[in-house]
Every structure is written in C-alpha cells, then in structure tokens.
PDB file of C-alpha atoms and ligand atoms in Angstrom:
ATOM      1  CA  MET A   1      -1.771  -5.411   1.971  1.00  0.00           C
ATOM      2  CA  PRO A   2      -1.391  -2.915  -1.235  1.00  0.00           C
ATOM      3  CA  GLU A   3       1.735  -0.689  -0.935  1.00  0.00           C
ATOM      4  CA  ILE A   4       2.889   1.867  -3.494  1.00  0.00           C
ATOM      5  CA  PRO A   5       3.247  -0.648  -6.745  1.00  0.00           C
ATOM      6  CA  GLU A   6      -0.168  -2.163  -6.236  1.00  0.00           C
ATOM      7  CA  VAL A   7      -1.958   1.024  -5.564  1.00  0.00           C
ATOM      8  CA  GLU A   8       0.130   2.749  -8.254  1.00  0.00           C
ATOM      9  CA  ILE A   9      -0.881  -0.017 -10.910  1.00  0.00           C
ATOM     10  CA  THR A  10      -4.505   0.227  -9.646  1.00  0.00           C
ATOM     11  CA  THR A  11      -4.693   4.090  -9.713  1.00  0.00           C
ATOM     12  CA  ARG A  12      -3.686   4.005 -13.416  1.00  0.00           C
ATOM     13  CA  ARG A  13      -5.887   1.523 -14.657  1.00  0.00           C
ATOM     14  CA  LEU A  14      -8.837   3.146 -13.076  1.00  0.00           C
ATOM     15  CA  GLY A  15      -7.948   6.274 -14.065  1.00  0.00           C
ATOM     16  CA  ALA A  16      -7.598   5.385 -17.777  1.00  0.00           C
ATOM     17  CA  ALA A  17     -10.856   3.109 -17.448  1.00  0.00           C
ATOM     18  CA  LEU A  18     -13.078   5.601 -15.706  1.00  0.00           C
ATOM     19  CA  ALA A  19     -11.842   9.198 -16.958  1.00  0.00           C
ATOM     20  CA  GLY A  20     -15.127  10.846 -18.461  1.00  0.00           C
ATOM     21  CA  ALA A  21     -17.725   8.086 -16.951  1.00  0.00           C
ATOM     22  CA  ALA A  22     -20.634  10.027 -15.333  1.00  0.00           C
ATOM     23  CA  VAL A  23     -22.090   8.707 -12.043  1.00  0.00           C
ATOM     24  CA  GLU A  24     -25.652   7.304 -11.983  1.00  0.00           C
ATOM     25  CA  SER A  25     -26.585   6.226  -8.474  1.00  0.00           C
ATOM     26  CA  THR A  26     -24.069   5.500  -5.084  1.00  0.00           C
ATOM     27  CA  LEU A  27     -24.371   3.178  -2.349  1.00  0.00           C
ATOM     28  CA  ALA A  28     -22.296   2.449   0.824  1.00  0.00           C
ATOM     29  CA  PRO A  29     -23.275  -1.311   1.712  1.00  0.00           C
ATOM     30  CA  GLY A  30     -20.413  -1.125   4.331  1.00  0.00           C
ATOM     31  CA  MET A  31     -22.166   0.324   7.389  1.00  0.00           C
ATOM     32  CA  VAL A  32     -18.773   2.077   8.685  1.00  0.00           C
ATOM     33  CA  ALA A  33     -17.169   2.447   5.209  1.00  0.00           C
ATOM     34  CA  MET A  34     -17.765   6.145   4.697  1.00  0.00           C
ATOM     35  CA  LYS A  35     -16.176   8.080   6.846  1.00  0.00           C
ATOM     36  CA  THR A  36     -17.541  11.372   5.841  1.00  0.00           C
ATOM     37  CA  VAL A  37     -20.922  12.266   5.987  1.00  0.00           C
ATOM     38  CA  THR A  38     -20.993  16.127   4.464  1.00  0.00           C
ATOM     39  CA  PRO A  39     -21.035  16.047   1.460  1.00  0.00           C
ATOM     40  CA  PRO A  40     -23.489  13.040   1.123  1.00  0.00           C
ATOM     41  CA  LEU A  41     -22.019  10.170  -1.708  1.00  0.00           C
ATOM     42  CA  ASP A  42     -24.894  10.819  -3.569  1.00  0.00           C
ATOM     43  CA  SER A  43     -23.624  14.306  -4.144  1.00  0.00           C
ATOM     44  CA  LEU A  44     -21.415  12.264  -6.544  1.00  0.00           C
ATOM     45  CA  VAL A  45     -24.734  11.528  -8.965  1.00  0.00           C
ATOM     46  CA  GLY A  46     -24.384  13.555 -11.854  1.00  0.00           C
ATOM     47  CA  GLN A  47     -20.755  14.254 -11.656  1.00  0.00           C
ATOM     48  CA  THR A  48     -18.296  12.920 -13.942  1.00  0.00           C
ATOM     49  CA  ILE A  49     -14.844  11.022 -12.985  1.00  0.00           C
ATOM     50  CA  GLU A  50     -11.933  13.108 -14.064  1.00  0.00           C
ATOM     51  CA  GLY A  51      -9.279  10.267 -13.050  1.00  0.00           C
ATOM     52  CA  ALA A  52      -7.630   8.635 -10.200  1.00  0.00           C
ATOM     53  CA  ARG A  53      -4.540   9.166  -8.412  1.00  0.00           C
ATOM     54  CA  ARG A  54      -2.307   7.901  -5.434  1.00  0.00           C
ATOM     55  CA  ILE A  55      -1.185   9.426  -2.059  1.00  0.00           C
ATOM     56  CA  GLY A  56       1.146   6.742  -0.370  1.00  0.00           C
ATOM     57  CA  LYS A  57      -0.890   3.719  -0.070  1.00  0.00           C
ATOM     58  CA  MET A  58      -4.085   5.704  -0.783  1.00  0.00           C
ATOM     59  CA  PRO A  59      -6.100   5.501  -4.229  1.00  0.00           C
ATOM     60  CA  VAL A  60      -7.994   8.596  -4.564  1.00  0.00           C
ATOM     61  CA  ILE A  61     -10.992   8.865  -7.401  1.00  0.00           C
ATOM     62  CA  GLU A  62     -11.355  12.492  -8.756  1.00  0.00           C
ATOM     63  CA  PHE A  63     -14.767  13.849  -9.837  1.00  0.00           C
ATOM     64  CA  ALA A  64     -16.293  17.242 -10.988  1.00  0.00           C
ATOM     65  CA  GLY A  65     -19.393  18.633 -12.139  1.00  0.00           C
ATOM     66  CA  ALA A  66     -21.277  21.621 -12.249  1.00  0.00           C
ATOM     67  CA  ASP A  67     -20.955  21.995  -8.670  1.00  0.00           C
ATOM     68  CA  GLY A  68     -17.383  21.626  -8.319  1.00  0.00           C
ATOM     69  CA  ARG A  69     -14.940  19.267  -7.814  1.00  0.00           C
ATOM     70  CA  TRP A  70     -14.713  16.175  -5.427  1.00  0.00           C
ATOM     71  CA  ASP A  71     -12.310  13.516  -4.128  1.00  0.00           C
ATOM     72  CA  LEU A  72     -12.732  10.234  -2.891  1.00  0.00           C
ATOM     73  CA  LEU A  73      -9.951   9.419  -0.556  1.00  0.00           C
ATOM     74  CA  VAL A  74      -9.715   5.646  -0.141  1.00  0.00           C
ATOM     75  CA  HIS A  75      -7.621   3.482   2.505  1.00  0.00           C
ATOM     76  CA  LEU A  76      -7.912  -0.305   1.471  1.00  0.00           C
ATOM     77  CA  MET A  77      -6.323  -1.272   4.627  1.00  0.00           C
ATOM     78  CA  SER A  78      -4.730  -4.681   4.537  1.00  0.00           C
ATOM     79  CA  ALA A  79      -7.788  -6.442   2.398  1.00  0.00           C
ATOM     80  CA  GLY A  80      -9.493  -3.646   0.299  1.00  0.00           C
ATOM     81  CA  ARG A  81      -9.842  -3.837  -3.377  1.00  0.00           C
ATOM     82  CA  LEU A  82     -10.745  -0.868  -5.817  1.00  0.00           C
ATOM     83  CA  GLN A  83     -11.948  -2.493  -9.113  1.00  0.00           C
ATOM     84  CA  VAL A  84     -14.285  -1.432 -11.778  1.00  0.00           C
ATOM     85  CA  PHE A  85     -16.930  -3.996 -12.945  1.00  0.00           C
ATOM     86  CA  ASP A  86     -19.101  -4.474 -16.210  1.00  0.00           C
ATOM     87  CA  LYS A  87     -22.298  -5.179 -14.315  1.00  0.00           C
ATOM     88  CA  HIS A  88     -23.572  -4.101 -10.951  1.00  0.00           C
ATOM     89  CA  ALA A  89     -22.966  -6.043  -7.666  1.00  0.00           C
ATOM     90  CA  SER A  90     -25.052  -8.176  -6.259  1.00  0.00           C
ATOM     91  CA  LEU A  91     -26.782  -6.633  -3.270  1.00  0.00           C
ATOM     92  CA  LYS A  92     -26.015  -9.887  -1.315  1.00  0.00           C
ATOM     93  CA  ASP A  93     -22.202  -9.533  -2.031  1.00  0.00           C
ATOM     94  CA  ARG A  94     -20.987  -8.896   1.891  1.00  0.00           C
ATOM     95  CA  ARG A  95     -17.738  -7.734   0.477  1.00  0.00           C
ATOM     96  CA  SER A  96     -19.112  -4.724  -0.948  1.00  0.00           C
ATOM     97  CA  ARG A  97     -18.209  -1.482   0.950  1.00  0.00           C
ATOM     98  CA  VAL A  98     -18.662   1.508  -1.698  1.00  0.00           C
ATOM     99  CA  LEU A  99     -20.583   1.275  -4.934  1.00  0.00           C
ATOM    100  CA  ILE A 100     -20.293   3.816  -7.371  1.00  0.00           C
ATOM    101  CA  ARG A 101     -22.763   2.877 -10.488  1.00  0.00           C
ATOM    102  CA  LEU A 102     -21.916   4.695 -13.973  1.00  0.00           C
ATOM    103  CA  ALA A 103     -24.239   5.700 -16.690  1.00  0.00           C
ATOM    104  CA  ASP A 104     -22.714   3.365 -19.015  1.00  0.00           C
ATOM    105  CA  GLY A 105     -23.650   0.187 -16.719  1.00  0.00           C
ATOM    106  CA  ARG A 106     -20.391  -0.156 -15.043  1.00  0.00           C
ATOM    107  CA  GLU A 107     -19.385  -0.373 -11.737  1.00  0.00           C
ATOM    108  CA  LEU A 108     -16.758   1.196  -9.550  1.00  0.00           C
ATOM    109  CA  ARG A 109     -16.606  -0.819  -6.349  1.00  0.00           C
ATOM    110  CA  LEU A 110     -14.697  -0.765  -3.214  1.00  0.00           C
ATOM    111  CA  ARG A 111     -14.756  -4.363  -1.870  1.00  0.00           C
ATOM    112  CA  GLU A 112     -13.067  -5.927   1.315  1.00  0.00           C
ATOM    113  CA  PHE A 113     -12.113  -9.498   1.869  1.00  0.00           C
ATOM    114  CA  GLY A 114     -12.359 -11.164   4.691  1.00  0.00           C
ATOM    115  CA  THR A 115     -14.853 -10.636   8.104  1.00  0.00           C
ATOM    116  CA  LYS A 116     -13.514  -7.237   9.301  1.00  0.00           C
ATOM    117  CA  GLN A 117     -14.366  -3.790   7.798  1.00  0.00           C
ATOM    118  CA  ARG A 118     -11.317  -1.737   8.014  1.00  0.00           C
ATOM    119  CA  ALA A 119     -11.189  -0.347   4.388  1.00  0.00           C
ATOM    120  CA  TRP A 120     -12.835   3.289   4.392  1.00  0.00           C
ATOM    121  CA  ALA A 121     -13.200   5.866   2.223  1.00  0.00           C
ATOM    122  CA  LYS A 122     -13.985   9.766   2.673  1.00  0.00           C
ATOM    123  CA  LEU A 123     -15.621  12.235   0.012  1.00  0.00           C
ATOM    124  CA  LEU A 124     -13.662  15.479   0.424  1.00  0.00           C
ATOM    125  CA  GLY A 125     -14.324  19.147  -1.286  1.00  0.00           C
ATOM    126  CA  ASP A 126     -11.618  20.695  -3.766  1.00  0.00           C
ATOM    127  CA  GLY A 127      -8.295  20.805  -1.867  1.00  0.00           C
ATOM    128  CA  GLU A 128      -9.434  19.370   1.155  1.00  0.00           C
ATOM    129  CA  VAL A 129      -7.567  16.037   0.498  1.00  0.00           C
ATOM    130  CA  GLU A 130      -4.407  17.622   1.409  1.00  0.00           C
ATOM    131  CA  ARG A 131      -5.232  18.876   4.423  1.00  0.00           C
ATOM    132  CA  ASP A 132      -7.078  15.564   5.491  1.00  0.00           C
ATOM    133  CA  GLU A 133      -5.299  14.259   8.793  1.00  0.00           C
ATOM    134  CA  MET A 134      -4.412  10.697   6.861  1.00  0.00           C
ATOM    135  CA  VAL A 135      -2.834  13.099   3.968  1.00  0.00           C
ATOM    136  CA  ALA A 136      -1.228  15.649   5.809  1.00  0.00           C
ATOM    137  CA  THR A 137       0.633  13.965   8.263  1.00  0.00           C
ATOM    138  CA  LEU A 138       2.517  11.660   5.621  1.00  0.00           C
ATOM    139  CA  GLY A 139       5.983  11.513   5.215  1.00  0.00           C
ATOM    140  CA  PRO A 140       7.887  11.884   1.604  1.00  0.00           C
ATOM    141  CA  GLU A 141       6.619   9.475  -1.003  1.00  0.00           C
ATOM    142  CA  ALA A 142       9.032   6.687  -1.332  1.00  0.00           C
ATOM    143  CA  TRP A 143       8.332   6.398  -4.853  1.00  0.00           C
ATOM    144  CA  PRO A 144      10.022   8.241  -6.800  1.00  0.00           C
ATOM    145  CA  ALA A 145      12.461   7.911  -4.018  1.00  0.00           C
ATOM    146  CA  PRO A 146      12.615  11.757  -2.116  1.00  0.00           C
ATOM    147  CA  PRO A 147      16.103  13.321  -2.816  1.00  0.00           C
ATOM    148  CA  LEU A 148      18.728  12.106  -0.526  1.00  0.00           C
ATOM    149  CA  GLU A 149      18.782  14.826   2.065  1.00  0.00           C
ATOM    150  CA  ALA A 150      14.896  14.069   2.546  1.00  0.00           C
ATOM    151  CA  LEU A 151      15.388  10.325   2.825  1.00  0.00           C
ATOM    152  CA  ALA A 152      18.383  11.150   5.168  1.00  0.00           C
ATOM    153  CA  ALA A 153      16.197  13.435   7.263  1.00  0.00           C
ATOM    154  CA  ALA A 154      13.145  10.914   7.221  1.00  0.00           C
ATOM    155  CA  VAL A 155      15.093   7.718   8.533  1.00  0.00           C
ATOM    156  CA  ASP A 156      17.089   9.656  11.384  1.00  0.00           C
ATOM    157  CA  GLN A 157      14.954   8.367  14.207  1.00  0.00           C
ATOM    158  CA  PRO A 158      16.274   5.916  16.776  1.00  0.00           C
ATOM    159  CA  ARG A 159      13.914   3.136  15.717  1.00  0.00           C
ATOM    160  CA  HIS A 160      14.305   0.147  13.482  1.00  0.00           C
ATOM    161  CA  LEU A 161      14.465   0.071  10.016  1.00  0.00           C
ATOM    162  CA  HIS A 162      11.764  -2.363   9.616  1.00  0.00           C
ATOM    163  CA  PRO A 163       9.002  -0.472  11.477  1.00  0.00           C
ATOM    164  CA  LEU A 164      10.629   2.865  10.646  1.00  0.00           C
ATOM    165  CA  LEU A 165      10.067   2.515   6.874  1.00  0.00           C
ATOM    166  CA  ARG A 166       6.719   1.197   7.396  1.00  0.00           C
ATOM    167  CA  ASP A 167       5.616   4.245   9.309  1.00  0.00           C
ATOM    168  CA  GLN A 168       3.471   6.315   6.957  1.00  0.00           C
ATOM    169  CA  ARG A 169       4.469   9.587   9.179  1.00  0.00           C
ATOM    170  CA  ALA A 170       8.146   8.899   8.228  1.00  0.00           C
ATOM    171  CA  ILE A 171       8.013   7.882   4.601  1.00  0.00           C
ATOM    172  CA  ALA A 172       4.976   6.885   2.629  1.00  0.00           C
ATOM    173  CA  GLY A 173       4.005   4.025   0.845  1.00  0.00           C
ATOM    174  CA  ILE A 174       5.949   1.287   2.302  1.00  0.00           C
ATOM    175  CA  GLY A 175       4.305  -1.804   3.746  1.00  0.00           C
ATOM    176  CA  ARG A 176       5.076  -5.285   5.235  1.00  0.00           C
ATOM    177  CA  SER A 177       6.041  -6.904   1.878  1.00  0.00           C
ATOM    178  CA  TRP A 178       8.103  -4.369  -0.008  1.00  0.00           C
ATOM    179  CA  VAL A 179      10.120  -3.265   3.017  1.00  0.00           C
ATOM    180  CA  ASP A 180      11.494  -6.612   2.995  1.00  0.00           C
ATOM    181  CA  GLU A 181      12.693  -6.148  -0.862  1.00  0.00           C
ATOM    182  CA  ILE A 182      14.167  -2.737   0.200  1.00  0.00           C
ATOM    183  CA  LEU A 183      16.082  -4.056   2.801  1.00  0.00           C
ATOM    184  CA  TRP A 184      17.114  -6.650   1.039  1.00  0.00           C
ATOM    185  CA  GLU A 185      18.323  -4.648  -2.121  1.00  0.00           C
ATOM    186  CA  ALA A 186      19.934  -2.530   0.244  1.00  0.00           C
ATOM    187  CA  ARG A 187      21.611  -5.195   2.100  1.00  0.00           C
ATOM    188  CA  MET A 188      20.766  -3.892   5.426  1.00  0.00           C
ATOM    189  CA  SER A 189      19.117  -5.633   8.676  1.00  0.00           C
ATOM    190  CA  PRO A 190      15.318  -5.269   9.382  1.00  0.00           C
ATOM    191  CA  PHE A 191      16.672  -4.060  13.170  1.00  0.00           C
ATOM    192  CA  ARG A 192      19.257  -1.558  11.828  1.00  0.00           C
ATOM    193  CA  LYS A 193      18.577   1.746  13.454  1.00  0.00           C
ATOM    194  CA  GLY A 194      17.437   4.486  11.448  1.00  0.00           C
ATOM    195  CA  SER A 195      19.435   7.086  13.392  1.00  0.00           C
ATOM    196  CA  GLU A 196      22.856   5.310  13.123  1.00  0.00           C
ATOM    197  CA  LEU A 197      23.020   4.942   9.152  1.00  0.00           C
ATOM    198  CA  THR A 198      26.152   6.269   7.906  1.00  0.00           C
ATOM    199  CA  SER A 199      25.485   8.617   4.358  1.00  0.00           C
ATOM    200  CA  GLU A 200      26.564   5.623   2.348  1.00  0.00           C
ATOM    201  CA  GLU A 201      24.175   3.238   4.096  1.00  0.00           C
ATOM    202  CA  VAL A 202      21.570   6.257   3.404  1.00  0.00           C
ATOM    203  CA  GLU A 203      22.701   5.980  -0.315  1.00  0.00           C
ATOM    204  CA  ARG A 204      22.117   2.195  -0.294  1.00  0.00           C
ATOM    205  CA  LEU A 205      18.711   2.409   1.139  1.00  0.00           C
ATOM    206  CA  TYR A 206      17.945   5.254  -1.490  1.00  0.00           C
ATOM    207  CA  ASP A 207      19.202   2.623  -4.330  1.00  0.00           C
ATOM    208  CA  GLY A 208      16.934  -0.121  -2.711  1.00  0.00           C
ATOM    209  CA  LEU A 209      13.688   2.147  -3.031  1.00  0.00           C
ATOM    210  CA  ALA A 210      13.977   1.164  -6.723  1.00  0.00           C
ATOM    211  CA  VAL A 211      12.116  -2.028  -6.290  1.00  0.00           C
ATOM    212  CA  LEU A 212       9.198   0.205  -5.849  1.00  0.00           C
ATOM    213  CA  GLY A 213       9.485   1.140  -9.626  1.00  0.00           C
ATOM    214  CA  ALA A 214      10.870  -1.915 -10.687  1.00  0.00           C
ATOM    215  CA  ALA A 215       7.683  -3.472  -9.610  1.00  0.00           C
ATOM    216  CA  ILE A 216       5.567  -0.906 -11.221  1.00  0.00           C
ATOM    217  CA  ASP A 217       7.087  -1.656 -14.532  1.00  0.00           C
ATOM    218  CA  HIS A 218       6.492  -5.192 -13.854  1.00  0.00           C
ATOM    219  CA  TYR A 219       2.748  -4.465 -13.239  1.00  0.00           C
ATOM    220  CA  GLU A 220       2.874  -2.314 -16.293  1.00  0.00           C
ATOM    221  CA  ASP A 221       4.044  -5.481 -18.406  1.00  0.00           C
ATOM    222  CA  VAL A 222       1.668  -8.267 -16.881  1.00  0.00           C
ATOM    223  CA  ILE A 223      -1.539  -6.397 -15.518  1.00  0.00           C
ATOM    224  CA  GLY A 224      -4.595  -5.739 -18.458  1.00  0.00           C
ATOM    225  CA  GLU A 225      -7.266  -3.525 -18.351  1.00  0.00           C
ATOM    226  CA  GLN A 226      -8.559  -4.593 -14.893  1.00  0.00           C
ATOM    227  CA  VAL A 227      -6.349  -5.188 -12.006  1.00  0.00           C
ATOM    228  CA  PRO A 228      -6.682  -8.778 -10.559  1.00  0.00           C
ATOM    229  CA  ASP A 229      -7.740  -9.447  -7.048  1.00  0.00           C
ATOM    230  CA  LYS A 230      -4.622 -11.024  -6.105  1.00  0.00           C
ATOM    231  CA  LEU A 231      -1.711  -9.295  -7.907  1.00  0.00           C
ATOM    232  CA  PRO A 232       1.432 -11.227  -9.133  1.00  0.00           C
ATOM    233  CA  MET A 233       4.033  -9.436  -6.827  1.00  0.00           C
ATOM    234  CA  PRO A 234       7.300  -9.737  -7.988  1.00  0.00           C
ATOM    235  CA  LEU A 235       8.956 -10.525  -4.353  1.00  0.00           C
ATOM    236  CA  LYS A 236      12.500 -11.989  -3.845  1.00  0.00           C
ATOM    237  CA  VAL A 237      12.499 -12.465  -0.307  1.00  0.00           C
ATOM    238  CA  HIS A 238       9.312 -11.490   1.705  1.00  0.00           C
ATOM    239  CA  ARG A 239       7.864 -14.994   2.569  1.00  0.00           C
ATOM    240  CA  ARG A 240      10.214 -16.812   1.075  1.00  0.00           C
ATOM    241  CA  GLU A 241      12.052 -18.520   4.109  1.00  0.00           C
ATOM    242  CA  GLY A 242      13.771 -21.618   3.450  1.00  0.00           C
ATOM    243  CA  GLU A 243      14.546 -20.765  -0.374  1.00  0.00           C
ATOM    244  CA  PRO A 244      18.045 -19.773  -1.719  1.00  0.00           C
ATOM    245  CA  CYS A 245      18.775 -15.989  -1.523  1.00  0.00           C
ATOM    246  CA  PRO A 246      18.515 -15.220  -5.403  1.00  0.00           C
ATOM    247  CA  ARG A 247      21.943 -13.130  -4.867  1.00  0.00           C
ATOM    248  CA  CYS A 248      24.062 -15.102  -2.906  1.00  0.00           C
ATOM    249  CA  GLY A 249      22.123 -18.695  -2.325  1.00  0.00           C
ATOM    250  CA  THR A 250      22.234 -18.550   1.568  1.00  0.00           C
ATOM    251  CA  THR A 251      18.808 -19.564   3.121  1.00  0.00           C
ATOM    252  CA  ILE A 252      16.425 -17.358   3.503  1.00  0.00           C
ATOM    253  CA  GLU A 253      15.415 -16.465   7.071  1.00  0.00           C
ATOM    254  CA  ALA A 254      12.462 -15.163   8.721  1.00  0.00           C
ATOM    255  CA  VAL A 255      11.602 -13.299  11.949  1.00  0.00           C
ATOM    256  CA  TYR A 256       7.946 -13.719  13.276  1.00  0.00           C
ATOM    257  CA  PHE A 257       5.901 -11.201  14.777  1.00  0.00           C
ATOM    258  CA  ALA A 258       2.173 -11.353  16.034  1.00  0.00           C
ATOM    259  CA  GLU A 259       0.722 -10.053  12.550  1.00  0.00           C
ATOM    260  CA  HIS A 260       3.434 -10.260  10.231  1.00  0.00           C
ATOM    261  CA  GLN A 261       6.893 -11.501   9.596  1.00  0.00           C
ATOM    262  CA  THR A 262      10.518  -9.742   8.089  1.00  0.00           C
ATOM    263  CA  ASN A 263      12.607 -12.137   5.755  1.00  0.00           C
ATOM    264  CA  TYR A 264      16.255 -11.588   5.196  1.00  0.00           C
ATOM    265  CA  CYS A 265      19.395 -13.125   3.649  1.00  0.00           C
ATOM    266  CA  PRO A 266      21.568 -13.408   6.930  1.00  0.00           C
ATOM    267  CA  ALA A 267      24.994 -13.600   4.816  1.00  0.00           C
ATOM    268  CA  GLU A 268      24.266 -10.202   3.170  1.00  0.00           C
ATOM    269  CA  GLN A 269      22.244  -8.461   5.899  1.00  0.00           C
ATOM    270  CA  THR A 270      23.165  -9.328   9.511  1.00  0.00           C
ATOM    271  CA  GLY A 271      26.792 -10.024   9.131  1.00  0.00           C
ATOM    272  CA  GLY A 272      25.792 -13.846   9.031  1.00  0.00           C
ATOM    273  CA  ARG A 273      23.549 -13.840  12.365  1.00  0.00           C
ATOM    274  CA  VAL A 274      20.445 -15.648  12.336  1.00  0.00           C
ATOM    275  CA  LEU A 275      18.049 -13.404  14.301  1.00  0.00           C
ATOM    276  CA  LYS A 276      15.717 -14.815  17.468  1.00  0.00           C
ATOM    277  CA  ASP A 277      12.512 -15.770  16.818  1.00  0.00           C
ATOM    278  CA  ARG A 278      10.328 -12.705  18.539  1.00  0.00           C
ATOM    279  CA  ARG A 279       7.479 -15.117  18.870  1.00  0.00           C
ATOM    280  CA  LEU A 280      10.006 -17.532  21.166  1.00  0.00           C
ATOM    281  CA  SER A 281      11.681 -14.783  23.000  1.00  0.00           C
ATOM    282  CA  ARG A 282       8.550 -13.326  24.107  1.00  0.00           C
ATOM    283  CA  LEU A 283       7.337 -16.595  25.529  1.00  0.00           C
ATOM    284  CA  LEU A 284      10.415 -17.003  27.041  1.00  0.00           C
ATOM    285  CA  LYS A 285      10.091 -13.780  29.051  1.00  0.00           C
TER     286      LYS A 285
HETATM  287 ZN1  LIG B   1      21.757 -13.197   0.187  1.00  0.00          ZN
END
C-alpha cells in the first residue's frame, strides 16, 4: 500500500518526467475507475501537464490549457500504481485503469495489480480538489510533521495508536507499513491509546514521524527516473517478525488481524509483554 514516502517519490518523479507534456488522447479501461463524469476525461485532450503533487496518500496530476486548469486526483488503494511508460499499453492489459496518452508517444498509466478494481481517479476543476470529500476530511499531513500542538490534538482520541494513526481523518498519509516504523521509532505500543499520551510521549511520536522523511530521502537516493512496481521500502520492523530488533536485538513480534498485521519490539514498546494474537482470541470467544 503506497503511503506518504512512496506517493511522494512517485509524484516527484512524475512531475519531473511529465511537466510540459501535451495530452493526445485518454482512455479509462477500468470501467469503475473514473469516479467523476463531468468534465469527461477527454476534456484533457490538447491540455498540457503542469506537474504533480501529493495530498496524504493520493497523487494529483495537474493539467492546464486554454479552457482552464484541472486536477486528476488518484487513489491508488492497496495495489494501484501510477507510472509513465515510453509506449502505449496493450489494450489486453487487464491491469490498466486510466490511460493518458501523450503527444510525444509516452503514456501515463494508472494500473492495478490483483483482481479487485478499487483504485480510482477523479477529474476535478480548478480548486475543486480541496473541496472533494476525500481531501476535505483529511487530518493534518504526517509529513512534514505537523506542529507539536496540532499532532497532540490530532491523536487526542480514546483509540489505539495503530488504527488511529492510519485513520486519514486523524492524520493523513500513514498506512499499515509506516505506522509500525513510526511506533517503533517512538518506542510506543500499538495498543496505547492516543488520548492517554503524555506530552513527552507526543514529542516521541513527533520524532517518530521523521522516519517518513528519511524514507523519502532513501528513495531519492535509490530510485531512478522510473518508479518501479515494487519500491525498496527501508522497513526495520514491519513484517520482520522473528528477526532481531535492529536497536536492541530482542525478537520482533507480530499481532495478526484479518487483513493486516502489526510488528513491534516487546522490550522497547510493550514493557516486555508479548501481545495476544488477535486471530486466536477471536476464535476462542
Ligand atoms: Zn528493540
């Protein structure tokens, strides 16, 4: 699932590659991918791509032309990718969701891996992105980290930090991978409640958000012009159960949920306690 670091490097590379390119034609082979009908996707034909930006976990491609400006707001969901290719996609490629063909022969392609069609795009007029419900309801951006007071207010909810930090309405841009890294950096249990944090713990959480910037720096070093399908994510604890904690050597543990897992260092995050496996406790109820 692309989160802030992955989407940030994607929009940086797309912006650099696409700025100034003219749109020749458009196509939306993913029948349900376009969530807006007005203006139609073809109104981009003849327009020029100005750049790309990121809002939370969502990339935005910016277009401009004689008739005005448009933003293509994209949600990659868990398996979407937004990339530029030198050639047009085969029409048989079942992963294609939205294709923006460029006058220079290249193609901006929203693809999705797996069988589900969940990734989507919305073509919005100038200034409409900020009013879109997916954007207007977002909490403060997790990177760059919000001011300490804003972070304290964002997490002041009686919920466990693991779901709370992934709730885009509380704080924007964090998902299942980076939440584990942030909590490990902050030496905090995924099951600590946001409203119970002391001001010192909020400061630790604030410092923990720096992993997002460090990941972006890492991607800047290792990613070339084309963002690969699978990014080399510099994760230290997420999905590393059974491996030694890179800081203290204690074995990294996991708690499994129906569709995801959280990993943590028991010595540094849960006072030495190994947490119950949620799958087992649900079965035993
Ligand atoms: Zn540790």
